[in-house]
Amino acid sequence: MEGYFRSRGFLFLIGLSVLLIAGAGKNVRAEGPSSAQRSVPVLYSSDLFHPHEDPDDHYDLATLFALDEFDIRGVILDMGEIQAQKKGLPPLEQMMEISGRKVPYGVGLNRKLRDRTDKALDVPAEFQGGVELILNTLRASKEKVTIITVGSCRDVAVAWNREPDLMREKVKAVYVNAGRGPKDENQCEFNVYYDRLAYLRLLEADLPIYWAPCFGVEGYNTYYRASLDEVQKGCSPRLRNYFVYCLSHSNEPALPFLDSVSGPLPRLRNGQGQDVTHLKDFWCLGTFLHAAGRSVYRTPEGDWEALQPVEASRRGLREREEVPFAFQPILLWAQEREKTPPTDTDRKDGEVRAVCLDTRQDAVGLHSENPDGTPDVQVRVWGVDVKKGIVALEIVNKNGDRWDLKGEGQAGRVVLKKADTWLDCYFSPNHPFSMSPDSFHYRMEVLYDDGTRASADFSELFFGEAELKVQLAPPNPTQFVFQKTSGEETYEKAMASCLYHVFKGSLK
Ligand SMILES: [Ca+2]
Ligand SMILES: [Ca+2]
């Protein structure tokens, strides 16, 4: 929906004309980019850590501060349980120092949502800072506020659970950088991994959601690559030092480092040890540009630059607009799973059937038969021959993780509960950061006392209590999904070039 992308610029022009009329009679300065300064109130939630998990969060934070349009009302340091070890505050303090801006911040919740409506009121006060920052900021704001998430969706989802009316009234847009596109089989992705139910909850919220999947087919993803070496050529010495501090995992005092004479940009290596500094993965820039109301223009030099339409006009670039991405209308909702559990009435003689029933009950520990506070997967199995006696039972996923009755499998223990016609198995999955779809598909195998075996396959429910449903092109859209509208190659070049220009000449 290219029209929507463009309409942002149109709305901006209306806003600007009001400003110009208001200023009529006075000595109004020529229209320029400064007229957009601090015009977009923003709350920002990031899984920002030092040392970093992925330095893209540091580049995203710099982007937030580099775009003049943003009036940063608060930064949520997401994932309280990790913030306790790897604090996100040093890079945030560096960015405040470079930009000369003081920004309120709060540490986010330290545990996953237990169900979609969880208000997390039991979480200790030291981890309530994120939710409170969101709600207090909205209460105090006269204008509607844009929310951007580049980590988990936890604190925003809980803010919604606590005060939906306030959120409906005061939230202008929520940009959600997470997940896989609407055409994908499942939503396996890093930011979803953090807190699956929080992600589902935020997407289903009755808010103007701008869903920006990180991966996905048919262009429904924000992924691109850019060279950190190229990007840093446009950076001021202090901004460059901010990146050097991050990439070198420095433990020197954060603020003096900004004015130090640092060496060359440290090399960034992937899990296999390869140098990926020249081809770093990135995702979120498009959402920042859209939230700021900028459009993308092709410069006479062959670069791409994201500008306010007014600034593009001033520079004679208005006719050179390109649209590498757009937000398309979508409807997102969560569909509850059927309350009546599946039965085995149509099961064939001798067939063993296993079905994942629930993922919310805590019945087993990782390596102990006692509950450990973390919910487990419950699988119901029909057709096991209980007359024979079970000597061993194990569950293996396609990733190779293994659970068994004694807890000798490296992944953990299985606990059994027997009924007349079925067997319930409980175990604790521990999905890898990659959240490979393979780790959600399992085989259960029983060894009987006469040496024979029986087995059945099953899949873990991704969100547990509900499923994510999507409808593209709904009649009255209030939610949108990111889609690349140029070819992959053009999109990547355009975003990499825009990133370079966002930093060039800013944050000195
Ligand atoms: Ca992130
Ligand atoms: Ca458990």
PDB file of C-alpha atoms and ligand atoms in Angstrom, residues 361-366 368 370-377 427-428, ligand 2:
ATOM      1  CA  GLN A 361       1.397 -26.263  33.559  1.00  0.00           C
ATOM      2  CA  ASP A 362       4.477 -26.801  35.652  1.00  0.00           C
ATOM      3  CA  ALA A 363       4.821 -30.512  36.412  1.00  0.00           C
ATOM      4  CA  VAL A 364       8.534 -31.267  36.100  1.00  0.00           C
ATOM      5  CA  GLY A 365      11.977 -29.710  36.490  1.00  0.00           C
ATOM      6  CA  LEU A 366      14.657 -29.846  33.842  1.00  0.00           C
ATOM      7  CA  SER A 368      14.245 -33.371  38.511  1.00  0.00           C
ATOM      8  CA  ASN A 370       9.627 -31.853  40.867  1.00  0.00           C
ATOM      9  CA  PRO A 371       8.094 -28.676  39.425  1.00  0.00           C
ATOM     10  CA  ASP A 372      10.621 -25.821  39.008  1.00  0.00           C
ATOM     11  CA  GLY A 373       8.435 -22.772  38.371  1.00  0.00           C
ATOM     12  CA  THR A 374       8.790 -22.978  34.583  1.00  0.00           C
ATOM     13  CA  PRO A 375       5.834 -24.209  32.519  1.00  0.00           C
ATOM     14  CA  ASP A 376       6.211 -27.507  30.665  1.00  0.00           C
ATOM     15  CA  VAL A 377       4.894 -29.195  27.557  1.00  0.00           C
ATOM     16  CA  PHE A 427       8.832 -32.251  29.819  1.00  0.00           C
ATOM     17  CA  SER A 428      10.647 -28.892  29.663  1.00  0.00           C
TER      18      SER A 428
HETATM   19 CA    CA B   2       8.762 -27.041  34.882  1.00  0.00          CA
END
